[in-house]
């Protein structure tokens, strides 16, 4: 990239960040809302599969004339309504197939694999936006940065940064880190929570000095608890009061919608950690005191229109006119609440915590986890997120497991089965430690079963290629 191109990209990046840090937050939201009806009409006119769905629901696109009409009359759709039912040609906007740049395939975690069809323009735009986010969070234009992609093979990170794709191989990832270390100022390491736990622990076993690396972990593909972050921070030597010396935060993407839809900032990380210990702020934000804090991530209403239904399902309507599969009112299978920037500002100001307000004038989503993944035990609910919070609340317990567990219920008796790491001896004392940790945040009693690594009856190989079903 020559000097002029670099200068132009930096100018565009700085302009974009200024807009997001200095604009009226309500204007950013209004800009996106103004694009909802044109995006809907384009999808209805150009996407054959969507036309059929609307016809089956008796929806006349020309009768949708306001945002209220849109939210009250346009049907919510899910991946099972689209990808198992229609051919690819019916999903892509008419006349656009020659713009195809790449096809992304989901993990099939839900039982219905989905596809992300990316146009050439979208691919360029995705690179621009992801590089902006990375520069905002990590000053990549000012620091010599190396990105390590540890997501499963086939998941590409569109970026102009120097990078390596090791997939889910800790041996390869650690080898690259050791080789590159003398030539870079910081690492960005992207992967799933379970894999990055193993990477951090294996690195320590091999004598790697994580604090000396200025390492930044970006976690995707699965929800993680705040106790997990604390456990990982003590392994990596990360201090959240000094983010320039290391960072550990979440990024949320969906194959068919985009790889970076939400992300944490240093302020939202600090806010989540404060909410875990500050009951007054906790109850003010959530309306009641809760023990397991959702992930708090900023989202971009200029790029998509996001809704949270009464059951807290998150619904996306993509606004880019160049989307090859223009998904409208699409249920992601995740749950959460939405907090406009000004509402969050009012709550934090009232509690003297305005320092925790994101600098970006963007709304925040409180991401609670996957929908429908809750057990009912004797009239009380138990969610996987509660087990995760408990598991990592005891560092000794966390260090002995792979982090994988399976929840089940039979005749109103709940059970949690968990996998130990290799070569761990099970003792009565160990069982008691696990029971105390795992049930610390649950309302219902559960039977705890711990397995030697090789005896875990679910996906024993654990190749980290696919998401693991906890329930």
Coordinates of C-alpha atoms in Angstrom, one line a residue:
X1 CA 0.0 0.0 0.0
X2 CA 1.6 3.3 -1.1
X3 CA 1.7 6.5 1.0
X4 CA -1.2 8.2 -0.6
X5 CA -3.5 5.2 -0.2
X6 CA -2.4 4.8 3.5
X7 CA -3.1 8.5 4.1
X8 CA -6.5 8.3 2.5
X9 CA -7.5 5.2 4.5
X10 CA -6.4 6.9 7.7
X11 CA -8.4 10.0 6.9
X12 CA -11.5 7.9 6.2
X13 CA -10.9 6.0 9.4
X14 CA -10.4 9.1 11.6
X15 CA -13.5 10.7 10.0
X16 CA -15.7 7.6 10.8
X17 CA -14.5 7.5 14.4
X18 CA -15.1 11.2 14.8
X19 CA -18.7 10.7 13.6
X20 CA -19.2 7.9 16.1
X21 CA -17.7 9.8 19.1
X22 CA -19.0 13.3 18.4
X23 CA -22.4 12.9 16.8
X24 CA -25.8 13.1 18.6
X25 CA -26.5 9.4 19.5
X26 CA -30.1 9.9 18.6
X27 CA -29.2 11.0 15.1
X28 CA -27.1 7.9 14.6
X29 CA -30.1 5.8 15.5
X30 CA -32.5 7.9 13.3
X31 CA -30.1 7.6 10.3
X32 CA -30.5 3.8 10.5
X33 CA -34.2 3.9 11.1
X34 CA -34.6 6.0 7.9
X35 CA -33.0 3.2 5.9
X36 CA -35.3 0.4 7.2
X37 CA -38.2 0.7 4.8
X38 CA -35.9 1.0 1.7
X39 CA -34.0 -2.1 2.8
X40 CA -37.3 -4.0 3.3
X41 CA -38.7 -2.9 0.0
X42 CA -35.5 -3.9 -1.8
X43 CA -35.5 -7.4 -0.2
X44 CA -39.2 -7.8 -1.0
X45 CA -38.6 -6.8 -4.6
X46 CA -35.4 -8.6 -5.4
X47 CA -35.1 -11.7 -3.1
X48 CA -37.3 -14.5 -4.5
X49 CA -37.3 -16.5 -1.2
X50 CA -38.4 -13.5 0.8
X51 CA -41.2 -12.6 -1.7
X52 CA -42.6 -16.1 -1.1
X53 CA -42.4 -15.8 2.6
X54 CA -44.2 -12.4 2.6
X55 CA -46.9 -13.8 0.2
X56 CA -47.4 -16.8 2.5
X57 CA -47.9 -14.4 5.4
X58 CA -50.3 -12.2 3.5
X59 CA -48.0 -9.2 3.8
X60 CA -48.3 -6.6 1.0
X61 CA -45.0 -4.6 0.9
X62 CA -46.6 -1.5 -0.5
X63 CA -48.8 -1.3 2.6
X64 CA -45.8 -1.1 4.9
X65 CA -45.4 2.7 5.2
X66 CA -43.9 3.4 8.6
X67 CA -41.5 1.9 11.1
X68 CA -44.6 0.9 13.3
X69 CA -46.1 -0.9 10.3
X70 CA -42.8 -2.7 9.8
X71 CA -42.5 -3.9 13.4
X72 CA -46.1 -4.9 13.7
X73 CA -46.8 -6.5 10.3
X74 CA -43.5 -7.8 8.8
X75 CA -42.9 -11.4 9.9
X76 CA -39.9 -12.5 11.9
X77 CA -37.9 -15.1 10.1
X78 CA -35.1 -17.6 11.3
X79 CA -32.5 -19.6 9.5
X80 CA -34.7 -22.7 9.4
X81 CA -37.2 -20.7 7.3
X82 CA -34.5 -19.9 4.7
X83 CA -31.4 -22.0 4.3
X84 CA -32.9 -25.6 4.5
X85 CA -35.9 -24.6 2.3
X86 CA -34.6 -22.5 -0.6
X87 CA -31.9 -22.9 -3.2
X88 CA -29.1 -20.4 -3.1
X89 CA -30.3 -18.7 -6.3
X90 CA -33.6 -17.9 -4.5
X91 CA -31.8 -16.3 -1.5
X92 CA -29.6 -14.0 -3.5
X93 CA -31.0 -10.7 -4.7
X94 CA -31.9 -11.0 -8.4
X95 CA -29.2 -10.0 -10.8
X96 CA -26.6 -9.8 -8.1
X97 CA -24.9 -13.3 -8.3
X98 CA -22.1 -12.0 -10.5
X99 CA -21.1 -9.8 -7.6
X100 CA -20.3 -12.8 -5.4
X101 CA -16.9 -12.6 -3.7
X102 CA -17.1 -15.4 -1.1
X103 CA -19.4 -17.8 0.6
X104 CA -19.2 -18.3 4.4
X105 CA -20.7 -21.4 6.1
X106 CA -21.9 -21.5 9.7
X107 CA -20.9 -24.2 12.1
X108 CA -24.3 -25.8 12.0
X109 CA -24.6 -25.4 15.8
X110 CA -28.4 -24.9 15.5
X111 CA -28.9 -27.9 13.4
X112 CA -29.5 -25.8 10.3
X113 CA -26.2 -24.6 8.6
X114 CA -26.5 -21.1 7.1
X115 CA -24.6 -19.2 4.5
X116 CA -23.1 -15.8 4.3
X117 CA -22.9 -14.6 0.8
X118 CA -20.5 -11.7 0.5
X119 CA -20.3 -9.3 -2.5
X120 CA -17.1 -7.8 -3.7
X121 CA -18.1 -4.4 -2.3
X122 CA -19.2 -5.9 1.0
X123 CA -15.9 -7.6 1.3
X124 CA -14.0 -4.3 0.8
X125 CA -16.4 -2.6 3.2
X126 CA -15.9 -5.3 5.9
X127 CA -12.2 -4.9 5.7
X128 CA -12.5 -1.2 6.2
X129 CA -14.9 -1.5 9.1
X130 CA -13.0 -4.2 10.9
X131 CA -9.7 -2.3 10.6
X132 CA -11.4 0.8 12.0
X133 CA -12.6 -1.1 15.0
X134 CA -9.2 -2.7 15.6
X135 CA -7.5 0.6 15.3
X136 CA -9.9 2.3 17.7
X137 CA -9.5 -0.5 20.3
X138 CA -5.8 -1.2 19.8
X139 CA -4.2 1.7 17.9
X140 CA -3.0 -0.6 15.2
X141 CA -2.0 2.3 12.9
X142 CA 0.5 3.4 15.6
X143 CA 1.7 0.1 16.9
X144 CA 3.4 -2.7 15.0
X145 CA 0.6 -5.3 15.3
X146 CA 0.4 -9.0 14.3
X147 CA -3.1 -10.7 14.2
X148 CA -3.4 -14.4 14.9
X149 CA -6.6 -15.9 13.6
X150 CA -7.4 -18.9 15.8
X151 CA -11.0 -19.3 14.6
X152 CA -11.9 -22.6 13.0
X153 CA -10.4 -23.1 9.5
X154 CA -12.5 -21.4 6.9
X155 CA -13.4 -18.4 9.0
X156 CA -11.4 -15.5 7.5
X157 CA -10.8 -12.1 9.2
X158 CA -11.0 -9.4 6.5
X159 CA -8.1 -7.1 7.5
X160 CA -5.1 -5.3 6.1
X161 CA -3.0 -6.2 9.2
X162 CA -0.2 -8.7 8.9
X163 CA -1.7 -12.0 10.1
X164 CA -1.5 -15.8 10.3
X165 CA -4.4 -18.3 10.3
X166 CA -3.5 -21.2 12.5
X167 CA -7.1 -22.3 13.1
X168 CA -7.6 -24.3 16.3
X169 CA -4.1 -25.7 16.7
X170 CA -2.4 -24.5 19.9
X171 CA 0.9 -25.9 18.8
X172 CA 0.9 -23.9 15.6
X173 CA -0.4 -20.7 17.3
X174 CA 2.3 -20.8 20.0
X175 CA 5.0 -21.5 17.5
X176 CA 3.9 -18.4 15.5
X177 CA 3.8 -16.3 18.6
X178 CA 7.3 -17.3 19.6
X179 CA 8.7 -16.6 16.2
X180 CA 7.0 -13.2 15.7
X181 CA 7.4 -11.9 19.2
X182 CA 10.8 -10.1 18.6
X183 CA 9.3 -8.3 15.6
X184 CA 6.0 -6.9 16.9
X185 CA 4.8 -4.5 19.6
X186 CA 1.5 -6.3 20.2
X187 CA -0.5 -9.4 19.3
X188 CA -4.2 -9.6 18.5
X189 CA -5.4 -13.2 19.0
X190 CA -8.9 -14.1 17.9
X191 CA -10.7 -17.3 18.9
X192 CA -13.4 -19.0 20.9
X193 CA -13.3 -19.0 24.7
X194 CA -12.5 -22.7 25.2
X195 CA -9.7 -22.7 22.7
X196 CA -8.1 -19.5 24.0
X197 CA -8.3 -20.9 27.6
X198 CA -6.3 -23.9 26.3
X199 CA -3.9 -21.6 24.4
X200 CA -3.2 -19.5 27.5
X201 CA -2.7 -22.6 29.7
X202 CA -0.5 -24.4 27.2
X203 CA 1.6 -21.3 26.7
X204 CA 2.3 -21.1 30.4
X205 CA 3.2 -24.8 30.5
X206 CA 5.8 -24.1 27.7
X207 CA 7.3 -21.2 29.6
X208 CA 5.7 -18.4 27.6
X209 CA 5.7 -15.1 29.5
X210 CA 2.3 -13.7 28.4
X211 CA 2.6 -10.4 30.2
X212 CA 5.7 -9.5 28.3
X213 CA 4.0 -10.0 24.9
X214 CA 1.4 -7.2 25.2
X215 CA -1.3 -9.7 24.1
X216 CA -4.9 -8.8 23.3
X217 CA -7.4 -11.6 23.2
X218 CA -10.6 -11.1 21.1
X219 CA -13.2 -13.7 21.9
X220 CA -15.9 -14.7 19.5
X221 CA -18.3 -17.6 18.7
X222 CA -19.6 -18.1 22.3
X223 CA -20.9 -16.2 25.3
X224 CA -18.4 -16.1 28.3
X225 CA -18.9 -15.1 31.9
X226 CA -17.1 -12.3 33.7
X227 CA -15.5 -14.9 36.0
X228 CA -14.0 -16.4 32.8
X229 CA -12.5 -13.1 32.0
X230 CA -11.0 -12.7 35.5
X231 CA -9.5 -16.2 35.3
X232 CA -7.9 -15.5 31.9
X233 CA -6.7 -12.1 33.0
X234 CA -4.7 -13.6 35.9
X235 CA -3.1 -16.1 33.4
X236 CA -2.2 -13.4 30.9
X237 CA -1.3 -10.7 33.3
X238 CA -4.0 -8.3 32.0
X239 CA -4.9 -5.3 34.1
X240 CA -8.1 -3.6 32.9
X241 CA -7.0 -0.3 34.3
X242 CA -4.1 -0.4 31.8
X243 CA -5.7 -1.6 28.5
X244 CA -2.7 -0.4 26.5
X245 CA -0.8 -3.3 28.0
X246 CA -3.3 -6.0 27.3
X247 CA -7.0 -6.5 26.5
X248 CA -9.5 -9.4 26.7
X249 CA -12.8 -8.6 25.2
X250 CA -15.8 -10.0 23.2
X251 CA -16.7 -9.6 19.5
X252 CA -20.1 -10.9 18.3
X253 CA -20.7 -12.0 14.7
X254 CA -23.1 -14.2 12.8
X255 CA -22.1 -16.0 9.6
X256 CA -25.0 -14.9 7.5
X257 CA -25.0 -11.3 8.8
X258 CA -21.4 -10.2 9.5
X259 CA -18.3 -11.1 11.5
X260 CA -18.3 -8.0 13.7
X261 CA -21.8 -6.9 14.6
X262 CA -21.2 -6.0 18.3
X263 CA -18.0 -5.6 20.3
X264 CA -16.9 -4.6 23.7
X265 CA -14.9 -1.5 24.5
X266 CA -12.7 -0.9 27.5
X267 CA -15.6 1.1 29.1
X268 CA -18.2 -1.7 28.6
X269 CA -15.7 -4.2 30.0
X270 CA -15.2 -2.1 33.1
X271 CA -18.9 -1.5 33.4
X272 CA -19.7 -5.2 33.3
X273 CA -17.1 -5.8 36.0
X274 CA -18.4 -3.0 38.1
X275 CA -22.0 -4.4 37.8
X276 CA -20.7 -7.8 39.1
X277 CA -19.7 -6.2 42.4
X278 CA -22.0 -3.1 42.7
X279 CA -25.5 -4.1 43.6
X280 CA -26.9 -0.6 43.5
X281 CA -25.7 0.1 39.9
X282 CA -26.7 -3.5 39.0
X283 CA -30.3 -3.0 40.1
X284 CA -30.6 0.5 38.5
X285 CA -29.5 -0.9 35.1
X286 CA -31.4 -4.1 35.1
X287 CA -34.4 -3.2 37.2
X288 CA -33.4 -5.9 39.8
X289 CA -30.2 -7.3 41.1
X290 CA -28.9 -10.1 39.0
X291 CA -26.0 -12.5 39.7
X292 CA -24.8 -13.2 36.2
X293 CA -24.1 -10.1 34.2
X294 CA -24.8 -10.2 30.4
X295 CA -22.1 -9.3 28.0
X296 CA -22.3 -5.5 27.3
X297 CA -21.4 -4.6 23.7
X298 CA -21.8 -1.6 21.5
X299 CA -23.8 -2.1 18.3
X300 CA -24.1 -0.1 15.0
X301 CA -27.7 1.2 14.3
X302 CA -26.3 2.8 11.1
X303 CA -25.5 -0.6 9.7
X304 CA -28.5 -2.7 10.9
X305 CA -31.8 -2.1 12.7
X306 CA -31.8 -4.2 15.9
X307 CA -34.9 -5.1 17.9
X308 CA -35.4 -7.0 21.2
X309 CA -38.8 -8.6 21.3
X310 CA -40.9 -9.2 24.5
X311 CA -39.2 -12.6 24.9
X312 CA -35.9 -10.8 24.5
X313 CA -35.1 -12.5 21.1
X314 CA -32.7 -10.3 19.1
X315 CA -34.0 -9.4 15.6
X316 CA -31.8 -8.0 12.8
X317 CA -32.7 -6.1 9.7
X318 CA -29.6 -5.5 7.5
X319 CA -29.5 -2.0 5.9
X320 CA -26.7 -2.3 3.4
X321 CA -28.2 -1.9 -0.1
X322 CA -25.5 -4.0 -1.6
X323 CA -26.2 -7.1 0.6
X324 CA -26.6 -10.2 -1.7
X325 CA -28.9 -11.8 0.9
X326 CA -30.8 -8.9 2.4
X327 CA -32.1 -10.4 5.6
X328 CA -35.0 -8.6 7.2
X329 CA -36.4 -9.1 10.7
X330 CA -34.0 -12.1 11.1
X331 CA -34.0 -13.9 14.5
X332 CA -30.4 -14.6 15.4
X333 CA -31.3 -17.1 18.1
X334 CA -29.7 -14.9 20.8
X335 CA -31.4 -13.0 23.6
X336 CA -30.7 -9.5 25.0
X337 CA -31.9 -6.1 26.0
X338 CA -31.1 -2.8 24.2
X339 CA -29.9 0.4 26.0
X340 CA -29.8 3.6 24.0
X341 CA -26.7 5.7 24.7
X342 CA -28.5 8.5 26.4
X343 CA -30.5 6.1 28.6
X344 CA -27.2 4.5 29.7
X345 CA -25.7 7.9 30.3
X346 CA -28.6 8.9 32.6
X347 CA -28.3 5.8 34.7
X348 CA -24.5 6.0 35.0
X349 CA -24.6 9.7 35.8
X350 CA -27.1 9.2 38.5
X351 CA -24.8 6.6 40.1
X352 CA -21.6 8.7 39.6
X353 CA -20.2 6.3 37.1
X354 CA -20.2 8.3 33.9
X355 CA -16.6 7.3 33.4
X356 CA -18.0 3.9 32.4
X357 CA -20.0 5.3 29.5
X358 CA -18.7 4.3 26.1
X359 CA -16.9 7.0 24.2
X360 CA -18.6 5.8 21.0
X361 CA -22.0 7.3 20.9
X362 CA -23.6 4.0 20.1
X363 CA -26.3 2.0 21.9
X364 CA -25.4 -1.0 23.9
X365 CA -26.8 -4.5 23.8
X366 CA -26.9 -6.6 27.0
X367 CA -26.3 -10.1 25.5
X368 CA -27.7 -12.8 27.7
X369 CA -27.0 -15.9 25.7
X370 CA -28.8 -18.3 23.3
X371 CA -32.6 -18.4 23.4
X372 CA -34.3 -21.6 24.5
X373 CA -31.2 -23.0 26.3
X374 CA -32.7 -23.1 29.8
X375 CA -33.7 -26.0 32.0
X376 CA -36.6 -26.0 34.4
X377 CA -35.9 -27.9 37.7
X378 CA -38.6 -28.0 40.3
X379 CA -40.1 -24.8 39.0
X380 CA -36.7 -23.0 38.9
X381 CA -34.7 -22.2 35.8
X382 CA -31.0 -23.0 35.3
X383 CA -29.1 -21.5 32.4
X384 CA -25.7 -22.5 31.0
X385 CA -24.5 -18.9 31.7
X386 CA -25.0 -19.5 35.4
X387 CA -22.9 -22.7 35.3
X388 CA -20.2 -20.8 33.3
X389 CA -20.1 -18.1 35.9
X390 CA -19.7 -20.6 38.7
X391 CA -17.2 -22.8 37.0
X392 CA -14.7 -19.9 36.6
X393 CA -15.4 -18.4 40.0
X394 CA -12.9 -20.9 41.5
X395 CA -9.6 -20.6 39.6
X396 CA -8.5 -24.0 40.9
X397 CA -11.6 -25.7 39.5
X398 CA -11.3 -23.8 36.2
X399 CA -7.7 -24.9 35.8
X400 CA -8.7 -28.6 36.0
X401 CA -11.3 -28.6 33.3
X402 CA -11.5 -28.1 29.5
X403 CA -14.5 -25.8 30.2
X404 CA -16.9 -28.2 28.4
X405 CA -20.1 -29.3 30.2
X406 CA -23.5 -30.7 29.3
X407 CA -26.7 -29.9 31.2
X408 CA -29.7 -32.2 31.2
X409 CA -33.0 -32.8 33.1
X410 CA -34.8 -36.1 33.7
X411 CA -37.9 -36.4 35.8
X412 CA -37.3 -33.0 37.3
X413 CA -33.8 -33.9 38.4
X414 CA -31.1 -31.7 36.9
X415 CA -27.6 -32.8 36.0
X416 CA -24.4 -31.1 35.0
X417 CA -21.7 -33.3 33.4
X418 CA -18.2 -31.8 33.1
X419 CA -15.0 -32.8 31.5
X420 CA -11.7 -32.7 33.3
X421 CA -8.4 -32.0 31.5
X422 CA -6.1 -35.0 30.9
X423 CA -4.4 -36.8 33.8
X424 CA -6.5 -35.3 36.6
X425 CA -7.3 -37.7 39.5
X426 CA -10.9 -37.6 40.8
X427 CA -11.2 -37.5 44.6
X428 CA -14.1 -36.8 47.0
X429 CA -12.6 -33.5 47.8
X430 CA -12.4 -32.6 44.1
X431 CA -16.0 -33.5 43.6
X432 CA -17.0 -31.2 46.5
X433 CA -15.0 -28.4 45.1
X434 CA -16.7 -28.7 41.7
X435 CA -20.2 -28.9 43.3
X436 CA -19.6 -25.8 45.3
X437 CA -18.3 -23.8 42.3
X438 CA -20.8 -25.0 39.7
X439 CA -23.9 -24.3 41.8
X440 CA -22.8 -21.0 43.3
X441 CA -25.0 -19.0 40.9
X442 CA -27.9 -21.4 40.3
X443 CA -31.3 -21.3 42.0
X444 CA -32.0 -25.1 41.7
X445 CA -30.0 -28.0 43.0
X446 CA -28.2 -30.1 40.3
X447 CA -26.4 -33.4 40.4
X448 CA -22.7 -32.8 39.4
X449 CA -20.9 -35.5 37.4
X450 CA -17.2 -35.1 36.6
X451 CA -15.5 -37.2 34.0
X452 CA -11.9 -38.1 33.2
X453 CA -11.0 -36.5 29.9
X454 CA -11.3 -39.7 27.8
X455 CA -14.6 -40.7 29.5
X456 CA -16.6 -37.5 28.7
X457 CA -19.4 -38.9 26.6
X458 CA -20.0 -35.9 24.4
X459 CA -17.7 -35.0 21.5
X460 CA -14.7 -36.5 23.3
X461 CA -12.2 -35.4 20.6
X462 CA -13.0 -31.7 21.2
X463 CA -11.2 -30.4 18.1
X464 CA -12.6 -26.9 18.8
X465 CA -13.9 -26.8 15.2
X466 CA -17.6 -26.6 16.2
X467 CA -19.6 -25.0 18.9
X468 CA -20.4 -27.3 21.8
X469 CA -24.0 -27.8 22.9
X470 CA -24.3 -27.3 26.6
X471 CA -27.9 -28.3 26.7

